[in-house]
């Protein structure tokens, strides 16, 4: 069975890796002496980014397979064991600790499923987490047998828990993203913008709930948070400047939004070179 992955999702998850490579390649001559420090920072930032994306529930369980592919994707990028291209901006080989990655995943054993706001529940992925202990052999064999089995198991379980949650929605994800982009460009409310589209306001809102587990405005806010996280982690800019650059009206708004998700700004790790 082929594991399908939304390119859109992988782009979001891996922007941390790309950005990290962009920053550290500027000091490539001194990298060898700082390799241990950089490796520790890398693991710290990946761990924080992974937890951040889960905490703000950036993507819905509809794309759970991509979420669970996050850790193997990191290994593919930083090792030549699989036929997976490296990011073009990354020139440094990291010695990724497989045990550390397994431990990281085991700390995230459940995914918050809130596909429909009236039927929230948790899907236990502990069985999938255990599967990562076999990941080294899986990578060397260039196969997906065990990993596919776990993904299928989660898919079956989610269908058993709520078998008919897919039936109400039909707008493709790429059209939703286009709607979002055009709505921002025209500086219109979604309700006004929807009057000139083939879809109703409520259909569009359902679409964002289906794919992104949030409303249109919440989706916009989460993308701003993601941009702010990138600037905080990889620049030395003050928070007030980061707030404006990431789309928030001011620092107080940025701080309030992050606080709502129980994410203290001052605890976010910043790259030290």
mmCIF file of C-alpha atoms in Angstrom:
data_model
loop_
_atom_site.group_PDB
_atom_site.id
_atom_site.type_symbol
_atom_site.label_atom_id
_atom_site.label_comp_id
_atom_site.label_asym_id
_atom_site.label_seq_id
_atom_site.Cartn_x
_atom_site.Cartn_y
_atom_site.Cartn_z
ATOM 1 C CA UNK A 1 0.000 0.000 0.000
ATOM 2 C CA UNK A 2 1.361 3.379 -0.941
ATOM 3 C CA UNK A 3 1.468 5.940 1.868
ATOM 4 C CA UNK A 4 0.113 9.182 0.459
ATOM 5 C CA UNK A 5 1.447 12.376 1.938
ATOM 6 C CA UNK A 6 0.159 15.894 1.368
ATOM 7 C CA UNK A 7 3.047 17.907 -0.038
ATOM 8 C CA UNK A 8 1.539 20.901 1.687
ATOM 9 C CA UNK A 9 1.861 19.271 5.080
ATOM 10 C CA UNK A 10 5.423 18.081 4.589
ATOM 11 C CA UNK A 11 6.336 21.604 3.507
ATOM 12 C CA UNK A 12 5.164 22.995 6.828
ATOM 13 C CA UNK A 13 6.851 20.326 8.899
ATOM 14 C CA UNK A 14 10.148 20.560 7.070
ATOM 15 C CA UNK A 15 10.472 24.320 6.873
ATOM 16 C CA UNK A 16 12.233 24.093 10.227
ATOM 17 C CA UNK A 17 14.892 21.869 8.675
ATOM 18 C CA UNK A 18 15.314 24.088 5.624
ATOM 19 C CA UNK A 19 15.527 27.217 7.752
ATOM 20 C CA UNK A 20 18.026 25.629 10.085
ATOM 21 C CA UNK A 21 20.200 24.681 7.124
ATOM 22 C CA UNK A 22 20.012 28.207 5.700
ATOM 23 C CA UNK A 23 21.288 29.658 8.958
ATOM 24 C CA UNK A 24 24.084 27.255 9.805
ATOM 25 C CA UNK A 25 25.533 26.923 6.309
ATOM 26 C CA UNK A 26 26.785 30.508 6.668
ATOM 27 C CA UNK A 27 29.298 29.306 9.258
ATOM 28 C CA UNK A 28 30.268 26.094 7.480
ATOM 29 C CA UNK A 29 34.048 26.481 8.049
ATOM 30 C CA UNK A 30 33.507 26.442 11.813
ATOM 31 C CA UNK A 31 30.881 23.709 11.795
ATOM 32 C CA UNK A 32 33.156 20.826 12.744
ATOM 33 C CA UNK A 33 34.125 22.453 16.040
ATOM 34 C CA UNK A 34 30.516 23.236 16.827
ATOM 35 C CA UNK A 35 28.982 20.003 15.566
ATOM 36 C CA UNK A 36 27.921 18.710 18.984
ATOM 37 C CA UNK A 37 26.332 22.028 19.906
ATOM 38 C CA UNK A 38 24.545 22.241 16.575
ATOM 39 C CA UNK A 39 23.258 18.687 16.854
ATOM 40 C CA UNK A 40 21.825 19.409 20.288
ATOM 41 C CA UNK A 41 20.202 22.601 19.035
ATOM 42 C CA UNK A 42 18.813 20.722 16.055
ATOM 43 C CA UNK A 43 17.175 18.067 18.228
ATOM 44 C CA UNK A 44 15.867 20.697 20.622
ATOM 45 C CA UNK A 45 14.296 22.731 17.840
ATOM 46 C CA UNK A 46 12.790 19.753 16.069
ATOM 47 C CA UNK A 47 11.328 18.562 19.348
ATOM 48 C CA UNK A 48 9.892 21.990 20.075
ATOM 49 C CA UNK A 49 8.516 22.404 16.549
ATOM 50 C CA UNK A 50 6.882 18.981 16.678
ATOM 51 C CA UNK A 51 5.266 19.762 20.020
ATOM 52 C CA UNK A 52 4.252 23.234 18.831
ATOM 53 C CA UNK A 53 2.430 21.921 15.777
ATOM 54 C CA UNK A 54 0.609 19.372 17.907
ATOM 55 C CA UNK A 55 -0.215 21.869 20.651
ATOM 56 C CA UNK A 56 -1.900 24.378 18.354
ATOM 57 C CA UNK A 57 -3.490 21.449 16.491
ATOM 58 C CA UNK A 58 -2.323 22.926 13.206
ATOM 59 C CA UNK A 59 -3.589 20.121 11.044
ATOM 60 C CA UNK A 60 -6.546 17.849 11.568
ATOM 61 C CA UNK A 61 -6.488 14.101 11.994
ATOM 62 C CA UNK A 62 -7.638 13.914 8.372
ATOM 63 C CA UNK A 63 -3.934 14.146 7.562
ATOM 64 C CA UNK A 64 -2.757 11.900 10.395
ATOM 65 C CA UNK A 65 -0.537 9.839 8.081
ATOM 66 C CA UNK A 66 1.542 12.917 7.288
ATOM 67 C CA UNK A 67 1.882 13.739 10.969
ATOM 68 C CA UNK A 68 3.185 10.264 11.676
ATOM 69 C CA UNK A 69 5.563 10.408 8.719
ATOM 70 C CA UNK A 70 7.241 13.454 10.229
ATOM 71 C CA UNK A 71 9.958 11.561 12.116
ATOM 72 C CA UNK A 72 10.941 9.212 9.241
ATOM 73 C CA UNK A 73 11.038 12.261 6.974
ATOM 74 C CA UNK A 74 13.697 13.804 9.196
ATOM 75 C CA UNK A 75 15.777 10.657 9.059
ATOM 76 C CA UNK A 76 15.433 10.484 5.284
ATOM 77 C CA UNK A 77 16.670 14.039 4.958
ATOM 78 C CA UNK A 78 19.675 13.654 7.224
ATOM 79 C CA UNK A 79 20.851 10.217 6.169
ATOM 80 C CA UNK A 80 21.527 8.651 2.793
ATOM 81 C CA UNK A 81 19.885 5.349 3.684
ATOM 82 C CA UNK A 82 16.767 6.000 1.631
ATOM 83 C CA UNK A 83 16.072 7.251 -1.847
ATOM 84 C CA UNK A 84 14.834 10.591 -0.587
ATOM 85 C CA UNK A 85 16.333 13.883 -1.823
ATOM 86 C CA UNK A 86 18.021 16.195 0.636
ATOM 87 C CA UNK A 87 16.873 19.800 0.999
ATOM 88 C CA UNK A 88 18.929 21.832 -1.499
ATOM 89 C CA UNK A 89 19.901 24.400 1.147
ATOM 90 C CA UNK A 90 21.391 21.880 3.570
ATOM 91 C CA UNK A 91 25.072 21.049 3.276
ATOM 92 C CA UNK A 92 25.813 19.531 6.679
ATOM 93 C CA UNK A 93 25.394 15.895 7.644
ATOM 94 C CA UNK A 94 23.802 15.412 11.034
ATOM 95 C CA UNK A 95 24.355 12.272 13.027
ATOM 96 C CA UNK A 96 20.736 11.706 14.036
ATOM 97 C CA UNK A 97 20.244 9.607 17.146
ATOM 98 C CA UNK A 98 17.545 7.063 16.321
ATOM 99 C CA UNK A 99 16.966 6.289 20.002
ATOM 100 C CA UNK A 100 16.402 9.976 20.732
ATOM 101 C CA UNK A 101 13.890 10.162 17.911
ATOM 102 C CA UNK A 102 12.037 7.105 19.196
ATOM 103 C CA UNK A 103 11.935 8.679 22.642
ATOM 104 C CA UNK A 104 10.601 11.897 21.138
ATOM 105 C CA UNK A 105 7.786 10.073 19.419
ATOM 106 C CA UNK A 106 6.904 8.090 22.528
ATOM 107 C CA UNK A 107 6.272 11.393 24.299
ATOM 108 C CA UNK A 108 3.564 12.092 21.730
ATOM 109 C CA UNK A 109 1.484 8.948 22.002
ATOM 110 C CA UNK A 110 -1.916 10.474 21.314
ATOM 111 C CA UNK A 111 -3.348 12.721 18.647
ATOM 112 C CA UNK A 112 -6.180 15.019 19.585
ATOM 113 C CA UNK A 113 -9.005 14.218 17.187
ATOM 114 C CA UNK A 114 -11.510 17.036 16.870
ATOM 115 C CA UNK A 115 -12.695 16.536 13.313
ATOM 116 C CA UNK A 116 -16.190 17.492 14.329
ATOM 117 C CA UNK A 117 -16.385 19.919 17.232
ATOM 118 C CA UNK A 118 -19.322 18.004 18.681
ATOM 119 C CA UNK A 119 -17.483 14.663 18.772
ATOM 120 C CA UNK A 120 -13.965 15.239 20.163
ATOM 121 C CA UNK A 121 -11.913 12.276 21.328
ATOM 122 C CA UNK A 122 -8.361 10.954 21.424
ATOM 123 C CA UNK A 123 -6.890 8.336 19.130
ATOM 124 C CA UNK A 124 -4.185 6.317 20.861
ATOM 125 C CA UNK A 125 -1.102 5.899 18.665
ATOM 126 C CA UNK A 126 0.944 3.966 21.217
ATOM 127 C CA UNK A 127 1.079 0.956 18.900
ATOM 128 C CA UNK A 128 2.424 3.146 16.140
ATOM 129 C CA UNK A 129 5.006 4.633 18.497
ATOM 130 C CA UNK A 130 6.274 1.162 19.334
ATOM 131 C CA UNK A 131 6.697 0.533 15.632
ATOM 132 C CA UNK A 132 9.451 3.115 15.420
ATOM 133 C CA UNK A 133 11.760 0.830 17.359
ATOM 134 C CA UNK A 134 11.891 -1.218 14.158
ATOM 135 C CA UNK A 135 12.496 1.843 12.011
ATOM 136 C CA UNK A 136 16.230 1.275 11.521
ATOM 137 C CA UNK A 137 15.634 -2.066 9.831
ATOM 138 C CA UNK A 138 12.716 -0.621 7.920
ATOM 139 C CA UNK A 139 14.899 2.121 6.464
ATOM 140 C CA UNK A 140 17.701 -0.228 5.469
ATOM 141 C CA UNK A 141 15.251 -2.499 3.645
ATOM 142 C CA UNK A 142 13.716 0.430 1.763
ATOM 143 C CA UNK A 143 10.287 -0.986 2.522
ATOM 144 C CA UNK A 144 7.154 0.283 4.225
ATOM 145 C CA UNK A 145 5.642 -2.984 5.416
ATOM 146 C CA UNK A 146 5.635 -2.432 9.170
ATOM 147 C CA UNK A 147 5.003 1.285 8.959
ATOM 148 C CA UNK A 148 2.182 0.767 6.477
ATOM 149 C CA UNK A 149 0.612 -1.777 8.800
ATOM 150 C CA UNK A 150 0.540 0.696 11.668
ATOM 151 C CA UNK A 151 -0.868 3.476 9.494
ATOM 152 C CA UNK A 152 -3.611 1.197 8.218
ATOM 153 C CA UNK A 153 -4.387 0.154 11.794
ATOM 154 C CA UNK A 154 -4.914 3.778 12.793
ATOM 155 C CA UNK A 155 -7.042 4.377 9.715
ATOM 156 C CA UNK A 156 -9.257 1.411 10.559
ATOM 157 C CA UNK A 157 -9.566 2.501 14.172
ATOM 158 C CA UNK A 158 -10.547 6.040 13.236
ATOM 159 C CA UNK A 159 -13.217 4.711 10.890
ATOM 160 C CA UNK A 160 -14.552 2.432 13.611
ATOM 161 C CA UNK A 161 -14.790 5.297 16.084
ATOM 162 C CA UNK A 162 -16.645 7.536 13.678
ATOM 163 C CA UNK A 163 -17.368 5.771 10.451
ATOM 164 C CA UNK A 164 -19.249 8.422 8.505
ATOM 165 C CA UNK A 165 -17.343 11.627 9.254
ATOM 166 C CA UNK A 166 -16.236 12.050 5.616
ATOM 167 C CA UNK A 167 -19.658 12.143 4.018
ATOM 168 C CA UNK A 168 -20.487 15.836 4.377
ATOM 169 C CA UNK A 169 -17.572 17.433 2.556
ATOM 170 C CA UNK A 170 -16.504 17.793 -1.067
ATOM 171 C CA UNK A 171 -14.399 20.943 -1.724
ATOM 172 C CA UNK A 172 -10.795 19.973 -2.627
ATOM 173 C CA UNK A 173 -8.069 21.200 -0.307
ATOM 174 C CA UNK A 174 -6.285 23.142 -3.056
ATOM 175 C CA UNK A 175 -9.441 25.177 -3.730
ATOM 176 C CA UNK A 176 -9.715 26.043 -0.059
ATOM 177 C CA UNK A 177 -6.154 27.339 -0.054
ATOM 178 C CA UNK A 178 -6.885 29.376 -3.167
ATOM 179 C CA UNK A 179 -9.994 30.821 -1.517
ATOM 180 C CA UNK A 180 -7.926 31.745 1.528
ATOM 181 C CA UNK A 181 -5.258 33.442 -0.598
ATOM 182 C CA UNK A 182 -7.708 35.403 -2.756
ATOM 183 C CA UNK A 183 -9.765 36.452 0.242
ATOM 184 C CA UNK A 184 -6.687 37.968 1.877
ATOM 185 C CA UNK A 185 -5.591 39.655 -1.343
ATOM 186 C CA UNK A 186 -8.989 41.321 -1.712
ATOM 187 C CA UNK A 187 -9.030 42.199 1.994
ATOM 188 C CA UNK A 188 -12.595 40.922 2.324
ATOM 189 C CA UNK A 189 -14.399 38.988 5.001
ATOM 190 C CA UNK A 190 -15.027 35.375 4.118
ATOM 191 C CA UNK A 191 -18.788 35.971 4.133
ATOM 192 C CA UNK A 192 -18.488 38.765 1.555
ATOM 193 C CA UNK A 193 -15.966 36.864 -0.541
ATOM 194 C CA UNK A 194 -18.149 33.735 -0.615
ATOM 195 C CA UNK A 195 -20.985 35.628 -2.304
ATOM 196 C CA UNK A 196 -18.938 35.689 -5.521
ATOM 197 C CA UNK A 197 -17.820 32.049 -5.436
ATOM 198 C CA UNK A 198 -19.457 28.756 -6.358
ATOM 199 C CA UNK A 199 -19.392 27.689 -2.709
ATOM 200 C CA UNK A 200 -21.413 29.006 0.188
ATOM 201 C CA UNK A 201 -19.904 30.555 3.289
ATOM 202 C CA UNK A 202 -20.917 27.527 5.344
ATOM 203 C CA UNK A 203 -19.433 25.057 2.846
ATOM 204 C CA UNK A 204 -16.111 26.893 3.005
ATOM 205 C CA UNK A 205 -16.155 26.959 6.796
ATOM 206 C CA UNK A 206 -16.900 23.231 6.842
ATOM 207 C CA UNK A 207 -13.945 22.721 4.553
ATOM 208 C CA UNK A 208 -11.532 24.417 6.914
ATOM 209 C CA UNK A 209 -12.937 22.375 9.777
ATOM 210 C CA UNK A 210 -12.535 19.194 7.725
ATOM 211 C CA UNK A 211 -8.967 19.717 6.535
ATOM 212 C CA UNK A 212 -7.484 21.977 9.190
ATOM 213 C CA UNK A 213 -9.633 21.336 12.239
ATOM 214 C CA UNK A 214 -10.420 25.029 12.657
ATOM 215 C CA UNK A 215 -12.390 27.928 11.229
ATOM 216 C CA UNK A 216 -11.150 30.204 8.448
ATOM 217 C CA UNK A 217 -9.997 32.884 10.903
ATOM 218 C CA UNK A 218 -8.359 30.313 13.182
ATOM 219 C CA UNK A 219 -6.488 28.895 10.188
ATOM 220 C CA UNK A 220 -5.151 32.359 9.394
ATOM 221 C CA UNK A 221 -4.093 32.825 13.001
ATOM 222 C CA UNK A 222 -2.264 29.495 13.081
ATOM 223 C CA UNK A 223 -0.284 30.369 9.961
ATOM 224 C CA UNK A 224 0.713 33.641 11.614
ATOM 225 C CA UNK A 225 1.821 31.672 14.664
ATOM 226 C CA UNK A 226 3.901 29.385 12.464
ATOM 227 C CA UNK A 227 5.591 32.380 10.835
ATOM 228 C CA UNK A 228 6.207 33.953 14.234
ATOM 229 C CA UNK A 229 7.728 30.708 15.491
ATOM 230 C CA UNK A 230 10.151 30.651 12.564
ATOM 231 C CA UNK A 231 11.260 34.236 13.209
ATOM 232 C CA UNK A 232 11.646 33.668 16.950
ATOM 233 C CA UNK A 233 13.680 30.486 16.509
ATOM 234 C CA UNK A 234 15.953 31.624 13.695
ATOM 235 C CA UNK A 235 16.439 35.385 14.123
ATOM 236 C CA UNK A 236 17.502 37.746 16.875
ATOM 237 C CA UNK A 237 14.728 40.217 16.090
ATOM 238 C CA UNK A 238 12.830 41.648 19.087
ATOM 239 C CA UNK A 239 9.338 40.318 19.718
ATOM 240 C CA UNK A 240 7.657 43.595 18.761
ATOM 241 C CA UNK A 241 9.224 43.417 15.275
ATOM 242 C CA UNK A 242 8.418 39.721 14.935
ATOM 243 C CA UNK A 243 4.779 40.451 15.758
ATOM 244 C CA UNK A 244 4.462 42.868 12.824
ATOM 245 C CA UNK A 245 6.455 40.718 10.389
ATOM 246 C CA UNK A 246 4.309 37.662 11.107
ATOM 247 C CA UNK A 247 1.023 39.513 10.605
ATOM 248 C CA UNK A 248 -0.059 40.340 14.160
ATOM 249 C CA UNK A 249 -1.142 43.890 14.918
ATOM 250 C CA UNK A 250 1.288 44.314 17.821
ATOM 251 C CA UNK A 251 3.325 42.477 20.443
ATOM 252 C CA UNK A 252 0.428 42.292 22.910
ATOM 253 C CA UNK A 253 -1.704 40.435 20.359
ATOM 254 C CA UNK A 254 1.146 38.043 19.562
ATOM 255 C CA UNK A 255 1.727 37.357 23.243
ATOM 256 C CA UNK A 256 -1.992 36.888 23.948
ATOM 257 C CA UNK A 257 -2.473 34.405 21.094
ATOM 258 C CA UNK A 258 0.511 32.303 22.131
ATOM 259 C CA UNK A 259 -0.569 32.467 25.774
ATOM 260 C CA UNK A 260 -4.004 31.190 24.768
ATOM 261 C CA UNK A 261 -2.269 28.047 23.522
ATOM 262 C CA UNK A 262 -0.128 27.908 26.686
ATOM 263 C CA UNK A 263 3.071 28.689 24.769
ATOM 264 C CA UNK A 264 5.256 31.242 26.628
ATOM 265 C CA UNK A 265 7.193 33.283 24.078
ATOM 266 C CA UNK A 266 10.308 33.462 26.237
ATOM 267 C CA UNK A 267 10.526 29.673 26.462
ATOM 268 C CA UNK A 268 10.771 29.181 22.686
ATOM 269 C CA UNK A 269 14.350 28.047 21.849
ATOM 270 C CA UNK A 270 16.370 30.465 19.725
ATOM 271 C CA UNK A 271 19.270 29.430 17.505
ATOM 272 C CA UNK A 272 22.585 30.471 19.037
ATOM 273 C CA UNK A 273 25.576 30.623 16.693
#
